[in-house]
Amino acid sequence: MKIVSEKQLTLIRTEYQHLIDKQSNNYFFEGVNKSIFDNLVLFTDDIVYNKIRDNHYLAMTNCQRTWNKYFWYLRYQTDILKNGGNIENHQQPISKILEELYQTCDNIDDSSIEPFVNFASKFDQQEYVTFDYFHPAITETGVSLLSKELNEIIKLLQIENFNFEEIDALIVKNIDDKKAELLTFKNHTDKHSFIKIDTFTAGEDQIHPIAILIRCKTEYKEQVDDLLVSWWSKFWKKLGPFVAITTVDKFETNAFYTERKRINK
């Protein structure tokens, strides 16, 4: 389950705020934070969402859309309660979204719903946040993860032993090799902060995205989000997938990564 990052949505809203405002008239705003409400409208309203998707700003499945809809409705409820409001009238709509999740997504059960509800409802209280990003490392201009944005993230999080040339060489070596190196880079003192990079790509793909996870303390969330969206904006017409926040470490839970050679740097 991947949630579109807030800075990614802010960028999208700069293009579509007029349409969002127009469609917002079909809904009743009860909270304090208008951005939360606008993000909910973005995923809930078919006219807004389809317009954004058709322009390739959001490449996501129906399941992913529903998770995002659920996330922002839970945050909207929390915002209403902060304002001393009542959320009784919202129980039926949110139950319908939950029903939609079970119908749209595979392998959904109560054990996956409860942690997500806690994550969304207490989002501003999280100690750490994990970003999920795909970068097209192999392009017509060469092979490289090197960028101003990733370099700034490495400095910000004080990540050690990160060598761009070494990683680029592994990416070239590991095309179609499912036993490719999956690298973990950490902060010397904060072992919960990390950057993980899967050096595997499929040779048959027209674009070769490299899977990256970045986990940081919440105090760095906005800066990391800004930098990733800046990085994404240079490639989005080629790549499509959005900068996301995730509740799970896919490298540990997804069978796709089972054969990787795991290396802590």
Short mmCIF file of C-alpha atoms in Angstrom, two decimals:
data_model
loop_
_atom_site.label_atom_id
_atom_site.label_comp_id
_atom_site.label_asym_id
_atom_site.label_seq_id
_atom_site.Cartn_x
_atom_site.Cartn_y
_atom_site.Cartn_z
CA MET A 1 0.00 0.00 0.00
CA LYS A 2 1.58 3.23 -1.20
CA ILE A 3 0.35 6.70 -0.31
CA VAL A 4 1.17 9.62 -2.58
CA SER A 5 3.48 11.95 -0.65
CA GLU A 6 2.19 15.34 0.46
CA LYS A 7 4.74 17.32 -1.57
CA GLN A 8 3.79 15.29 -4.65
CA LEU A 9 0.14 16.19 -4.09
CA THR A 10 1.04 19.85 -3.50
CA LEU A 11 2.77 19.89 -6.88
CA ILE A 12 -0.24 18.29 -8.57
CA ARG A 13 -2.64 20.74 -6.92
CA THR A 14 -0.73 23.71 -8.36
CA GLU A 15 -1.91 22.46 -11.77
CA TYR A 16 -5.44 21.42 -10.81
CA GLN A 17 -6.47 23.60 -7.84
CA HIS A 18 -9.15 25.40 -9.86
CA LEU A 19 -10.79 22.09 -10.79
CA ILE A 20 -10.47 20.80 -7.21
CA ASP A 21 -12.07 24.00 -5.86
CA LYS A 22 -14.91 23.68 -8.37
CA GLN A 23 -15.62 20.04 -7.48
CA SER A 24 -15.22 20.76 -3.75
CA ASN A 25 -18.54 22.60 -3.94
CA ASN A 26 -20.16 19.17 -4.15
CA TYR A 27 -18.85 18.32 -0.66
CA PHE A 28 -19.16 19.89 2.78
CA PHE A 29 -15.89 20.95 4.44
CA GLU A 30 -15.95 20.48 8.23
CA GLY A 31 -12.29 20.37 9.19
CA VAL A 32 -9.48 22.86 9.86
CA ASN A 33 -6.84 21.86 7.30
CA LYS A 34 -8.12 22.63 3.79
CA SER A 35 -5.18 20.78 2.18
CA ILE A 36 -6.34 17.50 3.76
CA PHE A 37 -9.84 18.09 2.39
CA ASP A 38 -8.48 18.97 -1.07
CA ASN A 39 -6.41 15.77 -1.15
CA LEU A 40 -9.50 13.77 -0.22
CA VAL A 41 -11.45 15.41 -3.06
CA LEU A 42 -8.56 14.69 -5.44
CA PHE A 43 -8.88 10.93 -4.88
CA THR A 44 -12.64 10.75 -4.27
CA ASP A 45 -14.02 12.86 -7.09
CA ASP A 46 -13.95 10.98 -10.42
CA ILE A 47 -13.76 14.14 -12.54
CA VAL A 48 -10.69 15.44 -10.69
CA TYR A 49 -8.94 12.09 -10.39
CA ASN A 50 -9.51 11.02 -14.01
CA LYS A 51 -8.26 14.37 -15.33
CA ILE A 52 -5.04 14.07 -13.31
CA ARG A 53 -4.54 10.41 -14.21
CA ASP A 54 -5.14 11.05 -17.92
CA ASN A 55 -2.34 13.63 -17.85
CA HIS A 56 0.00 10.95 -16.41
CA TYR A 57 0.58 12.70 -13.08
CA LEU A 58 -0.57 9.61 -11.19
CA ALA A 59 0.18 6.14 -12.53
CA MET A 60 -1.67 3.93 -10.04
CA THR A 61 -4.01 0.98 -9.86
CA ASN A 62 -7.62 1.17 -8.67
CA CYS A 63 -6.46 -0.56 -5.49
CA GLN A 64 -3.83 2.11 -4.86
CA ARG A 65 -6.38 4.84 -5.47
CA THR A 66 -8.70 3.29 -2.89
CA TRP A 67 -5.91 3.05 -0.27
CA ASN A 68 -5.19 6.74 -0.85
CA LYS A 69 -8.88 7.61 -0.61
CA TYR A 70 -9.08 5.69 2.68
CA PHE A 71 -5.91 7.35 4.00
CA TRP A 72 -7.16 10.89 3.38
CA TYR A 73 -10.63 10.13 4.73
CA LEU A 74 -9.07 8.87 7.97
CA ARG A 75 -6.91 11.99 8.18
CA TYR A 76 -9.95 14.14 7.42
CA GLN A 77 -11.83 12.52 10.29
CA THR A 78 -8.91 13.25 12.63
CA ASP A 79 -8.90 16.87 11.42
CA ILE A 80 -12.64 17.21 12.12
CA LEU A 81 -12.17 15.87 15.66
CA LYS A 82 -9.34 18.37 16.25
CA ASN A 83 -11.85 21.11 15.45
CA GLY A 84 -14.26 19.71 18.04
CA GLY A 85 -16.50 18.36 15.30
CA ASN A 86 -18.58 15.22 15.09
CA ILE A 87 -17.75 12.38 12.70
CA GLU A 88 -20.93 10.34 13.09
CA ASN A 89 -22.13 11.38 9.63
CA HIS A 90 -18.89 10.05 8.16
CA GLN A 91 -19.19 6.48 9.38
CA GLN A 92 -21.25 5.31 6.40
CA PRO A 93 -18.97 6.88 3.71
CA ILE A 94 -15.82 5.52 5.29
CA SER A 95 -17.42 2.08 5.62
CA LYS A 96 -18.16 2.20 1.88
CA ILE A 97 -14.50 2.98 1.16
CA LEU A 98 -13.45 0.07 3.37
CA GLU A 99 -15.86 -2.20 1.48
CA GLU A 100 -14.35 -0.92 -1.77
CA LEU A 101 -10.88 -1.88 -0.50
CA TYR A 102 -11.95 -5.47 0.07
CA GLN A 103 -13.55 -5.62 -3.39
CA THR A 104 -10.73 -3.91 -5.31
CA CYS A 105 -7.55 -5.22 -3.68
CA ASP A 106 -6.21 -8.75 -3.33
CA ASN A 107 -5.14 -10.29 -0.02
CA ILE A 108 -6.89 -7.73 2.19
CA ASP A 109 -7.82 -8.81 5.70
CA ASP A 110 -8.40 -7.21 9.11
CA SER A 111 -4.75 -7.69 10.08
CA SER A 112 -3.68 -5.27 7.32
CA ILE A 113 -6.46 -2.73 7.97
CA GLU A 114 -5.91 -2.02 11.67
CA PRO A 115 -2.21 -0.97 11.40
CA PHE A 116 -3.10 1.24 8.45
CA VAL A 117 -5.90 2.96 10.38
CA ASN A 118 -3.46 3.68 13.22
CA PHE A 119 -0.86 4.94 10.75
CA ALA A 120 -3.28 7.30 9.00
CA SER A 121 -5.12 8.54 12.09
CA LYS A 122 -1.87 9.29 13.93
CA PHE A 123 0.17 10.26 10.88
CA ASP A 124 1.52 13.47 12.42
CA GLN A 125 2.73 11.50 15.45
CA GLN A 126 4.92 9.02 13.55
CA GLU A 127 8.56 8.98 14.67
CA TYR A 128 9.81 7.73 11.27
CA VAL A 129 8.48 7.82 7.72
CA THR A 130 9.46 5.60 4.77
CA PHE A 131 9.50 6.88 1.19
CA ASP A 132 9.09 4.53 -1.77
CA TYR A 133 10.52 5.76 -5.08
CA PHE A 134 11.48 4.37 -8.49
CA HIS A 135 14.26 6.06 -10.45
CA PRO A 136 15.01 5.43 -14.16
CA ALA A 137 18.72 4.77 -13.67
CA ILE A 138 19.30 3.53 -17.22
CA THR A 139 18.43 6.22 -19.75
CA GLU A 140 19.59 7.32 -23.18
CA THR A 141 22.19 9.53 -21.50
CA GLY A 142 23.82 6.69 -19.57
CA VAL A 143 23.54 4.82 -16.30
CA SER A 144 23.56 6.71 -13.03
CA LEU A 145 21.79 7.32 -9.74
CA LEU A 146 23.90 10.44 -9.28
CA SER A 147 21.75 13.51 -8.71
CA LYS A 148 21.85 16.70 -6.69
CA GLU A 149 18.67 15.62 -4.88
CA LEU A 150 19.86 12.18 -3.76
CA ASN A 151 23.20 13.64 -2.75
CA GLU A 152 21.39 16.19 -0.56
CA ILE A 153 19.32 13.43 1.05
CA ILE A 154 22.49 11.45 1.83
CA LYS A 155 24.00 14.50 3.52
CA LEU A 156 20.80 15.38 5.37
CA LEU A 157 20.40 11.89 6.84
CA GLN A 158 24.18 11.46 7.31
CA ILE A 159 24.16 8.19 5.38
CA GLU A 160 27.55 6.45 5.32
CA ASN A 161 29.55 4.56 2.65
CA PHE A 162 27.34 5.64 -0.27
CA ASN A 163 29.34 5.33 -3.49
CA PHE A 164 27.53 6.34 -6.70
CA GLU A 165 30.09 4.81 -9.05
CA GLU A 166 29.96 1.45 -7.27
CA ILE A 167 26.15 1.39 -7.36
CA ASP A 168 26.01 2.39 -11.03
CA ALA A 169 28.41 -0.44 -11.90
CA LEU A 170 26.18 -2.94 -10.07
CA ILE A 171 23.10 -1.69 -11.92
CA VAL A 172 24.81 -2.33 -15.26
CA LYS A 173 26.05 -5.77 -14.10
CA ASN A 174 22.71 -6.89 -12.68
CA ILE A 175 20.35 -6.46 -15.64
CA ASP A 176 18.08 -9.55 -15.60
CA ASP A 177 19.96 -11.00 -12.59
CA LYS A 178 17.43 -11.76 -9.86
CA LYS A 179 20.30 -12.42 -7.46
CA ALA A 180 21.36 -8.79 -7.74
CA GLU A 181 22.69 -6.93 -4.74
CA LEU A 182 20.12 -5.23 -2.51
CA LEU A 183 22.11 -2.57 -0.69
CA THR A 184 21.38 -0.98 2.69
CA PHE A 185 23.10 2.23 3.77
CA LYS A 186 22.63 3.59 7.30
CA ASN A 187 23.34 6.50 9.55
CA HIS A 188 26.17 5.67 11.98
CA THR A 189 24.22 6.62 15.11
CA ASP A 190 20.58 6.20 14.05
CA LYS A 191 20.22 2.64 12.81
CA HIS A 192 16.51 3.13 12.04
CA SER A 193 17.27 5.63 9.27
CA PHE A 194 18.39 4.07 6.00
CA ILE A 195 18.52 4.15 2.23
CA LYS A 196 17.92 0.80 0.49
CA ILE A 197 18.60 0.28 -3.20
CA ASP A 198 17.73 -2.75 -5.34
CA THR A 199 20.30 -2.92 -8.16
CA PHE A 200 18.18 -5.28 -10.32
CA THR A 201 16.48 -4.18 -13.55
CA ALA A 202 14.71 -6.21 -16.23
CA GLY A 203 16.39 -6.01 -19.64
CA GLU A 204 13.09 -6.27 -21.52
CA ASP A 205 11.74 -3.09 -19.90
CA GLN A 206 11.80 0.02 -22.03
CA ILE A 207 12.60 2.01 -18.90
CA HIS A 208 14.76 0.52 -16.16
CA PRO A 209 13.48 1.78 -12.81
CA ILE A 210 15.59 1.21 -9.72
CA ALA A 211 13.58 0.60 -6.53
CA ILE A 212 14.62 2.83 -3.62
CA LEU A 213 13.38 3.03 -0.04
CA ILE A 214 14.35 5.94 2.21
CA ARG A 215 13.50 5.89 5.91
CA CYS A 216 14.04 9.01 7.99
CA LYS A 217 12.96 10.71 11.19
CA THR A 218 9.79 12.74 10.79
CA GLU A 219 11.73 15.96 11.39
CA TYR A 220 13.36 15.41 7.96
CA LYS A 221 10.16 14.32 6.19
CA GLU A 222 9.38 17.59 4.40
CA GLN A 223 12.94 18.10 3.18
CA VAL A 224 13.26 14.54 1.87
CA ASP A 225 9.81 14.77 0.28
CA ASP A 226 10.75 18.05 -1.46
CA LEU A 227 13.99 16.59 -2.79
CA LEU A 228 12.37 13.39 -4.08
CA VAL A 229 9.59 15.30 -5.85
CA SER A 230 12.21 17.58 -7.40
CA TRP A 231 14.06 14.46 -8.62
CA TRP A 232 10.82 12.88 -9.85
CA SER A 233 9.84 16.01 -11.78
CA LYS A 234 12.84 15.56 -14.09
CA PHE A 235 11.66 12.12 -15.24
CA TRP A 236 7.92 11.86 -14.60
CA LYS A 237 6.88 11.88 -18.28
CA LYS A 238 9.07 8.81 -18.84
CA LEU A 239 8.50 7.00 -15.57
CA GLY A 240 5.03 7.71 -14.24
CA PRO A 241 5.12 6.21 -10.71
CA PHE A 242 4.71 8.76 -7.97
CA VAL A 243 6.77 9.59 -4.89
CA ALA A 244 5.10 7.54 -2.18
CA ILE A 245 5.01 6.95 1.55
CA THR A 246 4.66 3.34 2.59
CA THR A 247 3.80 1.50 5.79
CA VAL A 248 5.90 -1.56 4.98
CA ASP A 249 9.44 -2.40 3.87
CA LYS A 250 8.66 -4.08 0.55
CA PHE A 251 12.17 -5.52 0.35
CA GLU A 252 11.33 -7.59 3.43
CA THR A 253 7.72 -8.51 2.63
CA ASN A 254 7.49 -8.83 -1.17
CA ALA A 255 8.41 -12.22 -2.66
CA PHE A 256 9.76 -10.42 -5.75
CA TYR A 257 12.91 -9.57 -3.77
CA THR A 258 13.45 -13.00 -2.20
CA GLU A 259 16.47 -13.98 -4.33
CA ARG A 260 18.40 -10.74 -3.82
CA LYS A 261 21.87 -10.74 -2.27
CA ARG A 262 21.45 -8.51 0.76
CA ILE A 263 24.44 -6.37 1.67
CA ASN A 264 24.76 -3.90 4.54
CA LYS A 265 27.25 -1.22 3.65
#
